[in-house]
CSV table of N, CA and C in Angstrom, one decimal:
chain,number,residue,atom,x,y,z
A,1096,MET,N,-41.5,15.7,16.0
A,1096,MET,CA,-40.9,17.1,16.1
A,1096,MET,C,-39.4,17.1,15.9
A,1097,LEU,N,-38.9,18.1,15.2
A,1097,LEU,CA,-37.5,18.2,14.9
A,1097,LEU,C,-36.7,18.6,16.2
A,1098,GLU,N,-35.7,17.8,16.4
A,1098,GLU,CA,-34.8,18.1,17.6
A,1098,GLU,C,-33.6,18.8,17.1
A,1099,LEU,N,-33.3,19.9,17.9
A,1099,LEU,CA,-32.1,20.7,17.5
A,1099,LEU,C,-30.9,20.2,18.4
A,1100,ASN,N,-30.0,19.6,17.7
A,1100,ASN,CA,-28.8,19.0,18.3
A,1100,ASN,C,-27.5,19.8,18.1
A,1101,ALA,N,-27.5,20.7,17.2
A,1101,ALA,CA,-26.4,21.6,16.9
A,1101,ALA,C,-26.8,22.7,16.0
A,1102,VAL,N,-25.9,23.8,16.1
A,1102,VAL,CA,-26.1,24.9,15.2
A,1102,VAL,C,-24.8,25.1,14.4
A,1103,ILE,N,-25.0,25.1,13.1
A,1103,ILE,CA,-23.8,25.3,12.2
A,1103,ILE,C,-23.9,26.7,11.6
A,1104,PHE,N,-22.9,27.5,11.9
A,1104,PHE,CA,-22.8,28.9,11.5
A,1104,PHE,C,-21.9,29.1,10.3
A,1105,ASP,N,-22.4,29.8,9.3
A,1105,ASP,CA,-21.5,30.5,8.3
A,1105,ASP,C,-20.7,31.5,9.1
A,1106,MET,N,-19.6,32.0,8.7
A,1106,MET,CA,-18.8,32.9,9.4
A,1106,MET,C,-18.8,34.3,8.8
A,1107,ASP,N,-18.3,34.5,7.6
A,1107,ASP,CA,-18.2,35.8,7.0
A,1107,ASP,C,-19.6,36.4,6.7
A,1108,GLY,N,-19.8,37.6,7.3
A,1108,GLY,CA,-21.1,38.2,7.0
A,1108,GLY,C,-22.2,37.9,8.0
A,1109,LEU,N,-22.1,36.7,8.6
A,1109,LEU,CA,-23.1,36.2,9.6
A,1109,LEU,C,-22.6,36.4,11.0
A,1110,MET,N,-21.4,35.9,11.3
A,1110,MET,CA,-20.8,36.0,12.6
A,1110,MET,C,-19.9,37.3,12.7
A,1111,ILE,N,-19.1,37.4,11.7
A,1111,ILE,CA,-18.1,38.5,11.7
A,1111,ILE,C,-18.4,39.3,10.5
A,1112,ASP,N,-18.4,40.6,10.6
A,1112,ASP,CA,-18.8,41.5,9.5
A,1112,ASP,C,-17.6,41.8,8.6
A,1113,THR,N,-17.2,40.8,7.9
A,1113,THR,CA,-16.0,40.9,7.1
A,1113,THR,C,-16.3,41.3,5.6
A,1114,GLU,N,-17.6,41.2,5.2
A,1114,GLU,CA,-17.9,41.4,3.8
A,1114,GLU,C,-17.6,42.8,3.3
A,1115,PRO,N,-17.9,43.9,4.0
A,1115,PRO,CA,-17.5,45.2,3.5
A,1115,PRO,C,-16.0,45.3,3.3
A,1116,VAL,N,-15.2,44.8,4.2
A,1116,VAL,CA,-13.8,44.9,4.1
A,1116,VAL,C,-13.3,44.0,3.0
A,1117,GLY,N,-13.9,42.8,2.9
A,1117,GLY,CA,-13.5,41.9,1.8
A,1117,GLY,C,-13.8,42.5,0.4
A,1118,LYS,N,-15.0,43.2,0.3
A,1118,LYS,CA,-15.3,43.8,-1.0
A,1118,LYS,C,-14.3,44.9,-1.3
A,1119,MET,N,-13.9,45.7,-0.4
A,1119,MET,CA,-12.9,46.7,-0.6
A,1119,MET,C,-11.6,46.1,-1.0
A,1120,LEU,N,-11.2,45.1,-0.4
A,1120,LEU,CA,-9.9,44.4,-0.7
A,1120,LEU,C,-9.9,43.7,-2.0
A,1121,VAL,N,-11.0,43.1,-2.4
A,1121,VAL,CA,-11.1,42.5,-3.7
A,1121,VAL,C,-11.0,43.5,-4.8
A,1122,LYS,N,-11.7,44.6,-4.6
A,1122,LYS,CA,-11.7,45.7,-5.6
A,1122,LYS,C,-10.3,46.3,-5.7
A,1123,THR,N,-9.7,46.7,-4.6
A,1123,THR,CA,-8.4,47.3,-4.6
A,1123,THR,C,-7.3,46.4,-5.2
A,1124,SER,N,-7.3,45.1,-4.8
A,1124,SER,CA,-6.3,44.2,-5.3
A,1124,SER,C,-6.4,44.0,-6.8
A,1125,HIS,N,-7.6,43.9,-7.3
A,1125,HIS,CA,-7.8,43.8,-8.7
A,1125,HIS,C,-7.4,45.0,-9.5
A,1126,GLU,N,-7.8,46.2,-9.0
A,1126,GLU,CA,-7.4,47.4,-9.6
A,1126,GLU,C,-5.9,47.6,-9.8
A,1127,ARG,N,-5.2,47.1,-8.8
A,1127,ARG,CA,-3.7,47.2,-8.8
A,1127,ARG,C,-3.1,46.4,-10.0
A,1128,PHE,N,-3.8,45.3,-10.4
A,1128,PHE,CA,-3.4,44.5,-11.5
A,1128,PHE,C,-4.1,44.8,-12.8
A,1129,GLY,N,-5.0,45.9,-12.8
A,1129,GLY,CA,-5.6,46.3,-14.0
A,1129,GLY,C,-7.0,45.6,-14.3
A,1130,TYR,N,-7.6,45.0,-13.3
A,1130,TYR,CA,-8.9,44.3,-13.5
A,1130,TYR,C,-10.0,45.0,-12.7
A,1131,GLU,N,-11.1,45.1,-13.3
A,1131,GLU,CA,-12.3,45.7,-12.7
A,1131,GLU,C,-13.3,44.7,-12.2
A,1132,ILE,N,-13.7,44.8,-10.9
A,1132,ILE,CA,-14.6,43.9,-10.3
A,1132,ILE,C,-16.0,44.7,-10.2
A,1133,THR,N,-17.0,44.1,-10.8
A,1133,THR,CA,-18.3,44.7,-10.7
A,1133,THR,C,-19.1,44.2,-9.5
A,1134,GLU,N,-20.1,44.9,-9.1
A,1134,GLU,CA,-21.0,44.4,-8.0
A,1134,GLU,C,-21.5,43.0,-8.2
A,1135,ASP,N,-21.9,42.7,-9.5
A,1135,ASP,CA,-22.4,41.4,-9.8
A,1135,ASP,C,-21.3,40.3,-9.6
A,1136,MET,N,-20.1,40.6,-10.0
A,1136,MET,CA,-19.0,39.7,-9.8
A,1136,MET,C,-18.8,39.4,-8.3
A,1137,PHE,N,-18.7,40.5,-7.5
A,1137,PHE,CA,-18.5,40.3,-6.1
A,1137,PHE,C,-19.5,39.5,-5.5
A,1138,TYR,N,-20.8,39.8,-5.7
A,1138,TYR,CA,-21.9,39.0,-5.1
A,1138,TYR,C,-22.0,37.6,-5.6
A,1139,HIS,N,-21.5,37.4,-6.8
A,1139,HIS,CA,-21.5,36.0,-7.4
A,1139,HIS,C,-20.5,35.1,-6.6
A,1140,LEU,N,-19.5,35.7,-6.0
A,1140,LEU,CA,-18.4,35.0,-5.3
A,1140,LEU,C,-18.7,34.8,-3.8
A,1141,ILE,N,-19.6,35.6,-3.2
A,1141,ILE,CA,-19.9,35.5,-1.8
A,1141,ILE,C,-20.3,34.1,-1.4
A,1142,GLY,N,-19.7,33.6,-0.4
A,1142,GLY,CA,-20.0,32.2,0.1
A,1142,GLY,C,-19.3,31.1,-0.6
A,1143,THR,N,-18.5,31.4,-1.6
A,1143,THR,CA,-17.8,30.3,-2.3
A,1143,THR,C,-16.4,30.0,-1.8
A,1144,ASN,N,-15.9,28.9,-2.0
A,1144,ASN,CA,-14.6,28.5,-1.6
A,1144,ASN,C,-13.5,29.0,-2.6
A,1145,GLU,N,-12.3,28.8,-2.3
A,1145,GLU,CA,-11.2,29.2,-3.2
A,1145,GLU,C,-11.2,28.6,-4.5
A,1146,LYS,N,-11.5,27.3,-4.6
A,1146,LYS,CA,-11.5,26.5,-5.8
A,1146,LYS,C,-12.6,27.1,-6.8
A,1147,THR,N,-13.8,27.4,-6.2
A,1147,THR,CA,-14.9,27.9,-7.0
A,1147,THR,C,-14.6,29.3,-7.5
A,1148,SER,N,-14.0,30.1,-6.6
A,1148,SER,CA,-13.8,31.5,-7.0
A,1148,SER,C,-12.6,31.6,-8.0
A,1149,LYS,N,-11.6,30.8,-7.8
A,1149,LYS,CA,-10.5,30.7,-8.8
A,1149,LYS,C,-11.1,30.4,-10.2
A,1150,ALA,N,-11.9,29.3,-10.3
A,1150,ALA,CA,-12.5,28.9,-11.6
A,1150,ALA,C,-13.4,30.1,-12.1
A,1151,TYR,N,-14.1,30.8,-11.3
A,1151,TYR,CA,-14.9,31.9,-11.7
A,1151,TYR,C,-14.1,33.0,-12.3
A,1152,TYR,N,-13.0,33.4,-11.6
A,1152,TYR,CA,-12.2,34.5,-12.1
A,1152,TYR,C,-11.6,34.1,-13.5
A,1153,HIS,N,-11.1,32.8,-13.6
A,1153,HIS,CA,-10.5,32.4,-14.9
A,1153,HIS,C,-11.6,32.4,-16.0
A,1154,SER,N,-12.8,32.1,-15.6
A,1154,SER,CA,-13.9,32.0,-16.7
A,1154,SER,C,-14.2,33.5,-17.1
A,1155,VAL,N,-14.1,34.4,-16.2
A,1155,VAL,CA,-14.4,35.8,-16.6
A,1155,VAL,C,-13.2,36.5,-17.3
A,1156,PHE,N,-12.0,36.3,-16.7
A,1156,PHE,CA,-10.8,37.1,-17.2
A,1156,PHE,C,-9.9,36.2,-18.1
A,1157,GLY,N,-10.1,35.0,-18.3
A,1157,GLY,CA,-9.3,34.1,-19.1
A,1157,GLY,C,-8.2,33.4,-18.3
A,1158,GLU,N,-7.6,32.5,-19.0
A,1158,GLU,CA,-6.6,31.6,-18.4
A,1158,GLU,C,-5.3,32.4,-17.9
A,1159,ASP,N,-5.0,33.5,-18.5
A,1159,ASP,CA,-3.8,34.3,-18.1
A,1159,ASP,C,-4.0,35.1,-16.8
A,1160,TYR,N,-5.2,35.1,-16.3
A,1160,TYR,CA,-5.5,35.9,-15.1
A,1160,TYR,C,-4.6,35.4,-14.0
A,1161,PRO,N,-3.9,36.4,-13.3
A,1161,PRO,CA,-2.9,36.1,-12.3
A,1161,PRO,C,-3.5,35.8,-10.9
A,1162,TYR,N,-4.2,34.8,-10.8
A,1162,TYR,CA,-5.0,34.5,-9.5
A,1162,TYR,C,-4.1,34.6,-8.3
A,1163,GLN,N,-3.0,33.9,-8.3
A,1163,GLN,CA,-2.2,33.8,-7.1
A,1163,GLN,C,-1.6,35.2,-6.7
A,1164,LYS,N,-1.1,35.9,-7.7
A,1164,LYS,CA,-0.5,37.2,-7.4
A,1164,LYS,C,-1.5,38.2,-6.8
A,1165,ILE,N,-2.7,38.2,-7.3
A,1165,ILE,CA,-3.8,39.0,-6.8
A,1165,ILE,C,-4.2,38.6,-5.4
A,1166,LYS,N,-4.3,37.3,-5.2
A,1166,LYS,CA,-4.7,36.7,-3.9
A,1166,LYS,C,-3.6,37.1,-2.9
A,1167,ASP,N,-2.3,37.0,-3.2
A,1167,ASP,CA,-1.3,37.3,-2.3
A,1167,ASP,C,-1.3,38.8,-1.9
A,1168,TYR,N,-1.5,39.6,-2.9
A,1168,TYR,CA,-1.6,41.1,-2.7
A,1168,TYR,C,-2.7,41.4,-1.8
A,1169,ARG,N,-3.9,40.8,-2.0
A,1169,ARG,CA,-5.1,41.0,-1.2
A,1169,ARG,C,-4.8,40.5,0.2
A,1170,GLU,N,-4.1,39.4,0.4
A,1170,GLU,CA,-3.8,38.9,1.8
A,1170,GLU,C,-2.9,39.9,2.5
A,1171,GLN,N,-2.0,40.5,1.8
A,1171,GLN,CA,-1.1,41.5,2.3
A,1171,GLN,C,-1.9,42.7,2.8
A,1172,LEU,N,-2.8,43.2,1.9
A,1172,LEU,CA,-3.7,44.3,2.3
A,1172,LEU,C,-4.6,44.0,3.5
A,1173,ARG,N,-5.1,42.7,3.5
A,1173,ARG,CA,-6.0,42.3,4.6
A,1173,ARG,C,-5.2,42.3,6.0
A,1174,ASN,N,-4.0,41.8,5.9
A,1174,ASN,CA,-3.1,41.8,7.2
A,1174,ASN,C,-2.9,43.2,7.7
A,1175,GLU,N,-2.6,44.1,6.7
A,1175,GLU,CA,-2.3,45.5,7.1
A,1175,GLU,C,-3.6,46.1,7.7
A,1176,TYR,N,-4.7,45.8,7.1
A,1176,TYR,CA,-6.0,46.4,7.6
A,1176,TYR,C,-6.3,45.9,9.0
A,1177,PHE,N,-6.2,44.6,9.3
A,1177,PHE,CA,-6.6,44.1,10.6
A,1177,PHE,C,-5.5,44.4,11.7
A,1178,ARG,N,-4.4,44.9,11.3
A,1178,ARG,CA,-3.4,45.3,12.3
A,1178,ARG,C,-3.9,46.6,13.0
A,1179,THR,N,-4.7,47.4,12.2
A,1179,THR,CA,-5.1,48.7,12.7
A,1179,THR,C,-6.7,48.8,12.9
A,1180,HIS,N,-7.4,47.8,12.6
A,1180,HIS,CA,-8.9,47.9,12.7
A,1180,HIS,C,-9.4,46.7,13.5
A,1181,PRO,N,-10.3,46.9,14.4
A,1181,PRO,CA,-10.9,45.7,15.1
A,1181,PRO,C,-11.8,44.8,14.2
A,1182,ILE,N,-11.9,43.6,14.7
A,1182,ILE,CA,-12.8,42.7,14.0
A,1182,ILE,C,-14.3,43.1,14.4
A,1183,GLU,N,-15.1,43.2,13.5
A,1183,GLU,CA,-16.5,43.6,13.8
A,1183,GLU,C,-17.4,42.4,14.0
A,1184,ILE,N,-17.8,42.2,15.2
A,1184,ILE,CA,-18.7,41.0,15.5
A,1184,ILE,C,-20.1,41.4,15.3
A,1185,LYS,N,-21.0,40.6,14.8
A,1185,LYS,CA,-22.4,40.8,14.6
A,1185,LYS,C,-23.1,40.9,15.9
A,1186,LYS,N,-24.0,41.9,16.0
A,1186,LYS,CA,-24.7,42.1,17.3
A,1186,LYS,C,-25.5,40.8,17.7
A,1187,GLY,N,-25.4,40.4,18.9
A,1187,GLY,CA,-26.1,39.3,19.5
A,1187,GLY,C,-25.3,37.9,19.4
A,1188,LEU,N,-24.2,37.9,18.6
A,1188,LEU,CA,-23.4,36.7,18.4
A,1188,LEU,C,-23.0,36.1,19.7
A,1189,TYR,N,-22.3,36.9,20.6
A,1189,TYR,CA,-21.8,36.4,21.9
A,1189,TYR,C,-22.9,35.8,22.7
A,1190,ASP,N,-24.0,36.5,22.8
A,1190,ASP,CA,-25.2,36.0,23.6
A,1190,ASP,C,-25.7,34.7,23.1
A,1191,LEU,N,-25.8,34.6,21.7
A,1191,LEU,CA,-26.3,33.3,21.2
A,1191,LEU,C,-25.3,32.2,21.4
A,1192,LEU,N,-24.0,32.4,21.2
A,1192,LEU,CA,-23.0,31.4,21.4
A,1192,LEU,C,-22.9,31.0,22.9
A,1193,GLU,N,-23.1,32.0,23.8
A,1193,GLU,CA,-23.1,31.7,25.3
A,1193,GLU,C,-24.3,30.8,25.6
A,1194,TYR,N,-25.5,31.2,25.0
A,1194,TYR,CA,-26.7,30.4,25.3
A,1194,TYR,C,-26.5,28.9,24.8
A,1195,LEU,N,-26.0,28.8,23.7
A,1195,LEU,CA,-25.8,27.4,23.1
A,1195,LEU,C,-24.8,26.6,24.0
A,1196,LYS,N,-23.7,27.3,24.4
A,1196,LYS,CA,-22.8,26.6,25.3
A,1196,LYS,C,-23.4,26.2,26.6
A,1197,GLU,N,-24.1,27.1,27.2
A,1197,GLU,CA,-24.8,26.8,28.5
A,1197,GLU,C,-25.8,25.7,28.4
A,1198,HIS,N,-26.4,25.5,27.2
A,1198,HIS,CA,-27.4,24.4,27.0
A,1198,HIS,C,-26.8,23.2,26.3
A,1199,GLU,N,-25.4,23.2,26.3
A,1199,GLU,CA,-24.7,22.1,25.7
A,1199,GLU,C,-25.1,21.7,24.3
A,1200,ILE,N,-25.4,22.8,23.5
A,1200,ILE,CA,-25.7,22.6,22.1
A,1200,ILE,C,-24.5,23.0,21.3
A,1201,PRO,N,-23.9,22.1,20.6
A,1201,PRO,CA,-22.7,22.4,19.8
A,1201,PRO,C,-22.9,23.5,18.8
A,1202,ALA,N,-21.9,24.4,18.7
A,1202,ALA,CA,-21.9,25.5,17.8
A,1202,ALA,C,-20.7,25.3,16.9
A,1203,VAL,N,-20.9,25.0,15.6
A,1203,VAL,CA,-19.8,24.7,14.7
A,1203,VAL,C,-19.8,25.8,13.6
A,1204,VAL,N,-18.6,26.3,13.3
A,1204,VAL,CA,-18.4,27.2,12.2
A,1204,VAL,C,-18.1,26.4,10.9
A,1205,ALA,N,-18.8,26.7,9.8
A,1205,ALA,CA,-18.6,26.1,8.5
A,1205,ALA,C,-18.5,27.2,7.5
A,1206,THR,N,-17.2,27.6,7.3
A,1206,THR,CA,-17.0,28.7,6.4
A,1206,THR,C,-16.2,28.3,5.2
A,1207,SER,N,-16.6,29.0,4.1
A,1207,SER,CA,-15.9,28.8,2.8
A,1207,SER,C,-14.5,29.4,2.8
A,1208,THR,N,-14.2,30.2,3.8
A,1208,THR,CA,-12.8,30.8,4.0
A,1208,THR,C,-11.8,29.7,4.3
A,1209,GLU,N,-10.6,29.9,3.7
A,1209,GLU,CA,-9.6,28.9,4.0
A,1209,GLU,C,-9.1,28.9,5.5
A,1210,ARG,N,-8.6,27.8,6.0
A,1210,ARG,CA,-8.3,27.6,7.4
A,1210,ARG,C,-7.4,28.7,8.0
A,1211,LYS,N,-6.3,29.0,7.3
A,1211,LYS,CA,-5.4,29.9,7.9
A,1211,LYS,C,-6.0,31.3,8.2
A,1212,ARG,N,-6.7,31.8,7.3
A,1212,ARG,CA,-7.4,33.1,7.5
A,1212,ARG,C,-8.5,33.0,8.5
A,1213,ALA,N,-9.4,32.0,8.3
A,1213,ALA,CA,-10.6,31.9,9.1
A,1213,ALA,C,-10.2,31.6,10.6
A,1214,SER,N,-9.3,30.8,10.8
A,1214,SER,CA,-8.9,30.5,12.2
A,1214,SER,C,-8.3,31.7,12.9
A,1215,ARG,N,-7.6,32.5,12.1
A,1215,ARG,CA,-7.1,33.8,12.7
A,1215,ARG,C,-8.3,34.7,13.0
A,1216,LEU,N,-9.3,34.8,12.2
A,1216,LEU,CA,-10.4,35.7,12.4
A,1216,LEU,C,-11.2,35.2,13.7
A,1217,ILE,N,-11.4,33.9,13.8
A,1217,ILE,CA,-12.1,33.3,14.9
A,1217,ILE,C,-11.3,33.7,16.2
A,1218,HIS,N,-10.0,33.5,16.2
A,1218,HIS,CA,-9.1,33.9,17.3
A,1218,HIS,C,-9.2,35.4,17.7
A,1219,MET,N,-9.1,36.2,16.7
A,1219,MET,CA,-9.1,37.6,16.9
A,1219,MET,C,-10.5,38.1,17.4
A,1220,SER,N,-11.6,37.4,17.0
A,1220,SER,CA,-12.9,37.8,17.5
A,1220,SER,C,-13.2,37.4,18.9
A,1221,GLY,N,-12.4,36.5,19.5
A,1221,GLY,CA,-12.6,36.0,20.8
A,1221,GLY,C,-13.8,35.1,21.0
A,1222,ILE,N,-14.1,34.3,20.0
A,1222,ILE,CA,-15.2,33.3,20.1
A,1222,ILE,C,-14.7,31.9,20.2
A,1223,GLU,N,-13.4,31.7,20.1
A,1223,GLU,CA,-12.8,30.3,20.1
A,1223,GLU,C,-13.4,29.4,21.2
A,1224,HIS,N,-13.5,30.0,22.4
A,1224,HIS,CA,-14.0,29.2,23.6
A,1224,HIS,C,-15.5,28.9,23.5
A,1225,LEU,N,-16.2,29.5,22.6
A,1225,LEU,CA,-17.6,29.4,22.5
A,1225,LEU,C,-18.1,28.4,21.4
A,1226,ILE,N,-17.2,28.1,20.5
A,1226,ILE,CA,-17.5,27.2,19.4
A,1226,ILE,C,-16.9,25.8,19.7
A,1227,SER,N,-17.7,24.8,19.2
A,1227,SER,CA,-17.2,23.4,19.4
A,1227,SER,C,-16.2,22.9,18.4
A,1228,ASN,N,-16.3,23.5,17.2
A,1228,ASN,CA,-15.3,23.1,16.1
A,1228,ASN,C,-15.5,24.0,14.9
A,1229,ALA,N,-14.7,23.7,13.9
A,1229,ALA,CA,-14.8,24.5,12.7
A,1229,ALA,C,-14.4,23.7,11.5
A,1230,ILE,N,-15.1,23.9,10.4
A,1230,ILE,CA,-14.7,23.3,9.1
A,1230,ILE,C,-14.5,24.5,8.1
A,1231,TYR,N,-13.4,24.4,7.4
A,1231,TYR,CA,-13.0,25.5,6.5
A,1231,TYR,C,-13.1,25.1,5.0
A,1232,GLY,N,-13.2,26.1,4.2
A,1232,GLY,CA,-13.4,25.9,2.8
A,1232,GLY,C,-12.3,25.0,2.1
A,1233,ASP,N,-11.1,25.0,2.6
A,1233,ASP,CA,-10.1,24.2,2.1
A,1233,ASP,C,-10.1,22.7,2.6
A,1234,MET,N,-11.1,22.4,3.4
A,1234,MET,CA,-11.2,21.1,3.9
A,1234,MET,C,-12.2,20.2,3.2
A,1235,VAL,N,-12.9,20.8,2.2
A,1235,VAL,CA,-13.9,20.1,1.4
A,1235,VAL,C,-13.6,20.3,-0.1
A,1236,GLU,N,-13.9,19.3,-0.8
A,1236,GLU,CA,-13.7,19.3,-2.3
A,1236,GLU,C,-14.6,20.3,-3.0
A,1237,ARG,N,-15.9,20.2,-2.7
A,1237,ARG,CA,-16.9,21.1,-3.4
A,1237,ARG,C,-17.4,22.1,-2.4
A,1238,GLY,N,-17.4,23.4,-2.8
A,1238,GLY,CA,-17.8,24.5,-2.0
A,1238,GLY,C,-19.3,24.7,-2.1
A,1239,LYS,N,-19.8,25.6,-1.4
A,1239,LYS,CA,-21.2,26.0,-1.4
A,1239,LYS,C,-21.5,26.5,-2.9
A,1240,PRO,N,-22.6,26.1,-3.5
A,1240,PRO,CA,-23.9,25.7,-2.9
A,1240,PRO,C,-24.0,24.2,-2.7
A,1241,GLU,N,-22.9,23.4,-2.9
A,1241,GLU,CA,-23.0,22.0,-2.5
A,1241,GLU,C,-23.0,21.9,-1.0
A,1242,PRO,N,-23.6,20.9,-0.5
A,1242,PRO,CA,-23.8,20.7,1.0
A,1242,PRO,C,-22.6,20.2,1.7
A,1243,ASP,N,-21.5,19.9,1.0
A,1243,ASP,CA,-20.4,19.2,1.6
A,1243,ASP,C,-19.9,19.7,3.0
A,1244,ILE,N,-19.8,21.0,3.0
A,1244,ILE,CA,-19.2,21.7,4.2
A,1244,ILE,C,-20.1,21.5,5.5
A,1245,PHE,N,-21.4,21.5,5.2
A,1245,PHE,CA,-22.4,21.3,6.3
A,1245,PHE,C,-22.5,19.9,6.7
A,1246,LEU,N,-22.4,19.0,5.7
A,1246,LEU,CA,-22.4,17.6,6.1
A,1246,LEU,C,-21.2,17.2,6.9
A,1247,LYS,N,-20.1,17.7,6.5
A,1247,LYS,CA,-18.8,17.5,7.2
A,1247,LYS,C,-18.9,18.0,8.6
A,1248,ALA,N,-19.5,19.2,8.8
A,1248,ALA,CA,-19.6,19.8,10.1
A,1248,ALA,C,-20.5,18.9,11.0
A,1249,ALA,N,-21.6,18.4,10.5
A,1249,ALA,CA,-22.4,17.5,11.3
A,1249,ALA,C,-21.7,16.2,11.7
A,1250,GLU,N,-21.0,15.7,10.7
A,1250,GLU,CA,-20.2,14.5,10.9
A,1250,GLU,C,-19.2,14.7,12.0
A,1251,LEU,N,-18.5,15.8,11.9
A,1251,LEU,CA,-17.4,16.1,12.9
A,1251,LEU,C,-17.9,16.0,14.3
A,1252,ILE,N,-19.1,16.5,14.6
A,1252,ILE,CA,-19.6,16.5,15.9
A,1252,ILE,C,-20.6,15.3,16.2
A,1253,GLY,N,-20.7,14.4,15.2
A,1253,GLY,CA,-21.5,13.2,15.4
A,1253,GLY,C,-23.0,13.4,15.5
A,1254,GLN,N,-23.5,14.3,14.6
A,1254,GLN,CA,-24.9,14.6,14.6
A,1254,GLN,C,-25.5,14.3,13.3
A,1255,ASP,N,-26.8,14.0,13.3
A,1255,ASP,CA,-27.5,13.8,12.0
A,1255,ASP,C,-27.7,15.2,11.5
A,1256,PRO,N,-27.4,15.4,10.2
A,1256,PRO,CA,-27.5,16.8,9.6
A,1256,PRO,C,-29.0,17.3,9.7
A,1257,LYS,N,-29.9,16.4,9.7
A,1257,LYS,CA,-31.3,16.8,9.8
A,1257,LYS,C,-31.7,17.4,11.1
A,1258,GLU,N,-30.8,17.2,12.1
A,1258,GLU,CA,-31.0,17.7,13.5
A,1258,GLU,C,-30.1,18.9,13.8
A,1259,CYS,N,-29.6,19.5,12.7
A,1259,CYS,CA,-28.7,20.7,12.9
A,1259,CYS,C,-29.4,21.9,12.2
A,1260,LEU,N,-29.3,23.0,12.9
A,1260,LEU,CA,-29.8,24.2,12.3
A,1260,LEU,C,-28.6,24.9,11.6
A,1261,VAL,N,-28.8,25.3,10.4
A,1261,VAL,CA,-27.8,26.0,9.6
A,1261,VAL,C,-28.2,27.5,9.6
A,1262,LEU,N,-27.2,28.3,10.0
A,1262,LEU,CA,-27.4,29.8,9.9
A,1262,LEU,C,-26.5,30.3,8.8
A,1263,GLU,N,-27.1,31.0,7.8
A,1263,GLU,CA,-26.4,31.4,6.6
A,1263,GLU,C,-26.9,32.8,6.2
A,1264,ASP,N,-26.1,33.5,5.4
A,1264,ASP,CA,-26.5,34.8,4.9
A,1264,ASP,C,-26.2,35.0,3.4
A,1265,SER,N,-25.8,33.9,2.7
A,1265,SER,CA,-25.5,34.0,1.2
A,1265,SER,C,-26.4,33.1,0.5
A,1266,ALA,N,-26.7,33.4,-0.8
A,1266,ALA,CA,-27.5,32.5,-1.6
A,1266,ALA,C,-26.9,31.1,-1.8
A,1267,PRO,N,-25.5,31.0,-2.1
A,1267,PRO,CA,-24.9,29.7,-2.2
A,1267,PRO,C,-25.0,28.9,-0.8
A,1268,GLY,N,-24.8,29.6,0.3
A,1268,GLY,CA,-24.9,29.0,1.6
A,1268,GLY,C,-26.3,28.5,1.9
A,1269,LEU,N,-27.3,29.3,1.6
A,1269,LEU,CA,-28.7,28.9,1.8
A,1269,LEU,C,-29.0,27.6,1.0
A,1270,LEU,N,-28.6,27.5,-0.2
A,1270,LEU,CA,-28.8,26.3,-1.0
A,1270,LEU,C,-28.1,25.1,-0.4
A,1271,ALA,N,-26.8,25.4,0.0
A,1271,ALA,CA,-26.1,24.3,0.6
A,1271,ALA,C,-26.7,23.8,1.9
A,1272,GLY,N,-27.2,24.7,2.7
A,1272,GLY,CA,-27.8,24.4,4.0
A,1272,GLY,C,-29.1,23.6,3.8
A,1273,LYS,N,-29.9,24.0,2.8
A,1273,LYS,CA,-31.1,23.3,2.5
A,1273,LYS,C,-30.8,21.9,2.0
A,1274,ALA,N,-29.8,21.8,1.2
A,1274,ALA,CA,-29.5,20.5,0.6
A,1274,ALA,C,-28.9,19.5,1.7
């Protein structure tokens, strides 16, 4: 029988409802610089890390695509947004995290989001005391759908990856969790 020794959580869209805001910010920041983002493009990037998304944008828009300028502008918009809007936590998250903590089952965040932004969202959401640790997209070479982030999360807490439950909401994340 499979033993559950840890739960590894994706963050964006699963724990924290950041995807509608993210979608709006991606669209707005690209429009500012004269680029159009389609639904297919946005969904292609869900769950990927910065390295993967940067390569994707360059493959679509060419090598002259101003990745850093658009990213910086999007981050400015994100900071302004979260100064006036609360973090939306997914229903049942606190209950699940409290249950895991009470039963001494580690809860680890494994997000493709870079450390600076993700740790801020974790702090703002008030779940820091309920998670055991976190792995961020800029801490692994290969992003989802490669399994690196989940393998590193299991290693960080000293668990066999086969005895960890991965909770995901994106296609790349599901592939990474299965691998």
